[in-house]
C-alpha cells in the first residue's frame, strides 16, 4: 500500500507521472496523463491537501 512507502519512493513515483504544461486563461496548468497507474494517487493526495484549512 502507498502508506508504507518511504518519502524517496513516493517522490520518485510521483515525479515519473507524465504531464504537459499548458497555459490557459493566464494560468499555468499541469495536465497529467489519465491512464498512468499513479495519477489517481497523486490526484487523491492533492485533494487531501486542498481540503486542509488555511493556516
mmCIF file of N, CA and C in Angstrom:
data_model
loop_
_atom_site.group_PDB
_atom_site.id
_atom_site.type_symbol
_atom_site.label_atom_id
_atom_site.label_comp_id
_atom_site.label_asym_id
_atom_site.label_seq_id
_atom_site.Cartn_x
_atom_site.Cartn_y
_atom_site.Cartn_z
ATOM 1 N N UNK A 1 0.822 -1.202 0.000
ATOM 2 C CA UNK A 1 0.000 0.000 0.000
ATOM 3 C C UNK A 1 0.863 1.262 0.000
ATOM 4 N N UNK A 2 0.293 2.345 -0.476
ATOM 5 C CA UNK A 2 1.028 3.605 -0.596
ATOM 6 C C UNK A 2 1.436 4.167 0.753
ATOM 7 N N UNK A 3 0.731 3.859 1.805
ATOM 8 C CA UNK A 3 1.074 4.409 3.124
ATOM 9 C C UNK A 3 2.392 3.871 3.650
ATOM 10 N N UNK A 4 2.837 2.743 3.167
ATOM 11 C CA UNK A 4 4.081 2.144 3.643
ATOM 12 C C UNK A 4 5.295 2.615 2.851
ATOM 13 N N UNK A 5 5.100 3.424 1.823
ATOM 14 C CA UNK A 5 6.216 3.873 1.005
ATOM 15 C C UNK A 5 7.081 4.868 1.754
ATOM 16 N N UNK A 6 8.353 4.836 1.469
ATOM 17 C CA UNK A 6 9.299 5.810 2.009
ATOM 18 C C UNK A 6 9.170 7.113 1.212
ATOM 19 N N UNK A 7 9.575 8.251 1.798
ATOM 20 C CA UNK A 7 9.487 9.526 1.064
ATOM 21 C C UNK A 7 10.204 9.498 -0.284
ATOM 22 N N UNK A 8 11.349 8.851 -0.361
ATOM 23 C CA UNK A 8 12.079 8.783 -1.630
ATOM 24 C C UNK A 8 11.269 8.024 -2.679
ATOM 25 N N UNK A 9 10.639 6.934 -2.272
ATOM 26 C CA UNK A 9 9.827 6.141 -3.194
ATOM 27 C C UNK A 9 8.641 6.954 -3.705
ATOM 28 N N UNK A 10 7.983 7.661 -2.793
ATOM 29 C CA UNK A 10 6.844 8.489 -3.191
ATOM 30 C C UNK A 10 7.287 9.553 -4.186
ATOM 31 N N UNK A 11 8.392 10.229 -3.880
ATOM 32 C CA UNK A 11 8.891 11.289 -4.755
ATOM 33 C C UNK A 11 9.214 10.742 -6.136
ATOM 34 N N UNK A 12 9.899 9.611 -6.206
ATOM 35 C CA UNK A 12 10.270 9.040 -7.499
ATOM 36 C C UNK A 12 9.046 8.617 -8.304
ATOM 37 N N UNK A 13 8.068 8.041 -7.642
ATOM 38 C CA UNK A 13 6.871 7.593 -8.360
ATOM 39 C C UNK A 13 6.024 8.764 -8.841
ATOM 40 N N UNK A 14 5.887 9.793 -8.009
ATOM 41 C CA UNK A 14 5.066 10.929 -8.414
ATOM 42 C C UNK A 14 5.745 11.769 -9.479
ATOM 43 N N UNK A 15 7.057 11.867 -9.441
ATOM 44 C CA UNK A 15 7.766 12.634 -10.460
ATOM 45 C C UNK A 15 7.831 11.885 -11.791
ATOM 46 N N UNK A 16 7.504 10.603 -11.791
ATOM 47 C CA UNK A 16 7.537 9.808 -13.017
ATOM 48 C C UNK A 16 6.231 9.902 -13.808
ATOM 49 N N UNK A 17 5.210 10.570 -13.258
ATOM 50 C CA UNK A 17 3.929 10.691 -13.949
ATOM 51 C C UNK A 17 4.075 11.692 -15.091
ATOM 52 N N UNK A 18 3.798 11.283 -16.318
ATOM 53 C CA UNK A 18 3.917 12.213 -17.441
ATOM 54 C C UNK A 18 2.849 13.305 -17.374
ATOM 55 N N UNK A 19 3.273 14.515 -17.702
ATOM 56 C CA UNK A 19 2.352 15.651 -17.688
ATOM 57 C C UNK A 19 2.749 16.638 -18.776
ATOM 58 N N UNK A 20 1.805 17.470 -19.140
ATOM 59 C CA UNK A 20 2.030 18.529 -20.118
ATOM 60 C C UNK A 20 1.757 19.856 -19.421
ATOM 61 N N UNK A 21 2.671 20.807 -19.567
ATOM 62 C CA UNK A 21 2.461 22.140 -19.020
ATOM 63 C C UNK A 21 1.686 22.944 -20.056
ATOM 64 N N UNK A 22 0.541 23.483 -19.640
ATOM 65 C CA UNK A 22 -0.311 24.237 -20.565
ATOM 66 C C UNK A 22 -0.636 25.598 -19.963
ATOM 67 N N UNK A 23 -0.719 26.595 -20.828
ATOM 68 C CA UNK A 23 -1.146 27.933 -20.403
ATOM 69 C C UNK A 23 -2.548 28.152 -20.947
ATOM 70 N N UNK A 24 -3.448 28.546 -20.042
ATOM 71 C CA UNK A 24 -4.829 28.780 -20.435
ATOM 72 C C UNK A 24 -5.411 29.856 -19.524
ATOM 73 N N UNK A 25 -5.987 30.873 -20.113
ATOM 74 C CA UNK A 25 -6.638 31.952 -19.366
ATOM 75 C C UNK A 25 -5.700 32.550 -18.319
ATOM 76 N N UNK A 26 -4.472 32.807 -18.732
ATOM 77 C CA UNK A 26 -3.432 33.404 -17.877
ATOM 78 C C UNK A 26 -3.052 32.538 -16.684
ATOM 79 N N UNK A 27 -3.319 31.265 -16.770
ATOM 80 C CA UNK A 27 -2.939 30.333 -15.708
ATOM 81 C C UNK A 27 -2.060 29.251 -16.306
ATOM 82 N N UNK A 28 -1.122 28.785 -15.514
ATOM 83 C CA UNK A 28 -0.292 27.661 -15.922
ATOM 84 C C UNK A 28 -0.877 26.406 -15.279
ATOM 85 N N UNK A 29 -1.131 25.401 -16.102
ATOM 86 C CA UNK A 29 -1.811 24.193 -15.644
ATOM 87 C C UNK A 29 -0.969 22.979 -16.006
ATOM 88 N N UNK A 30 -0.906 22.010 -15.090
ATOM 89 C CA UNK A 30 -0.285 20.721 -15.390
ATOM 90 C C UNK A 30 -1.392 19.743 -15.743
ATOM 91 N N UNK A 31 -1.297 19.142 -16.898
ATOM 92 C CA UNK A 31 -2.278 18.140 -17.322
ATOM 93 C C UNK A 31 -1.608 16.777 -17.260
ATOM 94 N N UNK A 32 -2.046 15.972 -16.299
ATOM 95 C CA UNK A 32 -1.456 14.654 -16.091
ATOM 96 C C UNK A 32 -2.093 13.638 -17.018
ATOM 97 N N UNK A 33 -1.296 12.674 -17.435
ATOM 98 C CA UNK A 33 -1.799 11.598 -18.286
ATOM 99 C C UNK A 33 -2.756 10.733 -17.454
ATOM 100 N N UNK A 34 -3.977 10.580 -17.912
ATOM 101 C CA UNK A 34 -5.025 9.927 -17.126
ATOM 102 C C UNK A 34 -4.819 8.427 -16.959
ATOM 103 N N UNK A 35 -4.157 7.770 -17.896
ATOM 104 C CA UNK A 35 -4.055 6.312 -17.811
ATOM 105 C C UNK A 35 -2.779 5.825 -17.125
ATOM 106 N N UNK A 36 -2.024 6.724 -16.502
ATOM 107 C CA UNK A 36 -0.830 6.305 -15.767
ATOM 108 C C UNK A 36 -1.263 5.695 -14.431
ATOM 109 N N UNK A 37 -0.589 4.641 -13.956
ATOM 110 C CA UNK A 37 -1.036 3.948 -12.742
ATOM 111 C C UNK A 37 -1.052 4.807 -11.475
ATOM 112 N N UNK A 38 -0.213 5.830 -11.385
ATOM 113 C CA UNK A 38 -0.127 6.608 -10.144
ATOM 114 C C UNK A 38 -0.814 7.954 -10.230
ATOM 115 N N UNK A 39 -1.487 8.251 -11.317
ATOM 116 C CA UNK A 39 -2.181 9.535 -11.439
ATOM 117 C C UNK A 39 -3.294 9.651 -10.405
ATOM 118 N N UNK A 40 -4.048 8.582 -10.183
ATOM 119 C CA UNK A 40 -5.127 8.621 -9.189
ATOM 120 C C UNK A 40 -4.577 8.892 -7.796
ATOM 121 N N UNK A 41 -3.435 8.302 -7.473
ATOM 122 C CA UNK A 41 -2.809 8.523 -6.171
ATOM 123 C C UNK A 41 -2.413 9.990 -6.008
ATOM 124 N N UNK A 42 -1.837 10.571 -7.043
ATOM 125 C CA UNK A 42 -1.439 11.978 -6.998
ATOM 126 C C UNK A 42 -2.652 12.882 -6.836
ATOM 127 N N UNK A 43 -3.688 12.654 -7.610
ATOM 128 C CA UNK A 43 -4.876 13.498 -7.538
ATOM 129 C C UNK A 43 -5.586 13.360 -6.190
ATOM 130 N N UNK A 44 -5.593 12.166 -5.622
ATOM 131 C CA UNK A 44 -6.181 11.982 -4.292
ATOM 132 C C UNK A 44 -5.382 12.749 -3.245
ATOM 133 N N UNK A 45 -4.068 12.693 -3.344
ATOM 134 C CA UNK A 45 -3.221 13.436 -2.406
ATOM 135 C C UNK A 45 -3.416 14.935 -2.527
ATOM 136 N N UNK A 46 -3.517 15.438 -3.753
ATOM 137 C CA UNK A 46 -3.764 16.865 -3.952
ATOM 138 C C UNK A 46 -5.129 17.268 -3.396
ATOM 139 N N UNK A 47 -6.107 16.405 -3.545
ATOM 140 C CA UNK A 47 -7.433 16.681 -2.988
ATOM 141 C C UNK A 47 -7.405 16.779 -1.474
ATOM 142 N N UNK A 48 -6.633 15.897 -0.836
ATOM 143 C CA UNK A 48 -6.499 15.946 0.621
ATOM 144 C C UNK A 48 -5.804 17.234 1.057
ATOM 145 N N UNK A 49 -4.789 17.642 0.314
ATOM 146 C CA UNK A 49 -4.084 18.882 0.657
ATOM 147 C C UNK A 49 -4.987 20.100 0.487
ATOM 148 N N UNK A 50 -5.800 20.117 -0.556
ATOM 149 C CA UNK A 50 -6.698 21.251 -0.781
ATOM 150 C C UNK A 50 -7.810 21.309 0.263
ATOM 151 N N UNK A 51 -8.139 20.176 0.867
ATOM 152 C CA UNK A 51 -9.198 20.139 1.871
ATOM 153 C C UNK A 51 -8.730 20.636 3.237
ATOM 154 N N UNK A 52 -7.423 20.760 3.435
ATOM 155 C CA UNK A 52 -6.914 21.249 4.714
ATOM 156 C C UNK A 52 -7.289 22.717 4.900
ATOM 157 N N UNK A 53 -7.561 23.119 6.144
ATOM 158 C CA UNK A 53 -7.889 24.529 6.374
ATOM 159 C C UNK A 53 -6.661 25.414 6.176
ATOM 160 N N UNK A 54 -6.905 26.639 5.781
ATOM 161 C CA UNK A 54 -5.810 27.596 5.579
ATOM 162 C C UNK A 54 -5.165 27.920 6.928
ATOM 163 N N UNK A 55 -3.850 28.127 6.940
ATOM 164 C CA UNK A 55 -3.183 28.424 8.229
ATOM 165 C C UNK A 55 -3.548 29.793 8.760
#
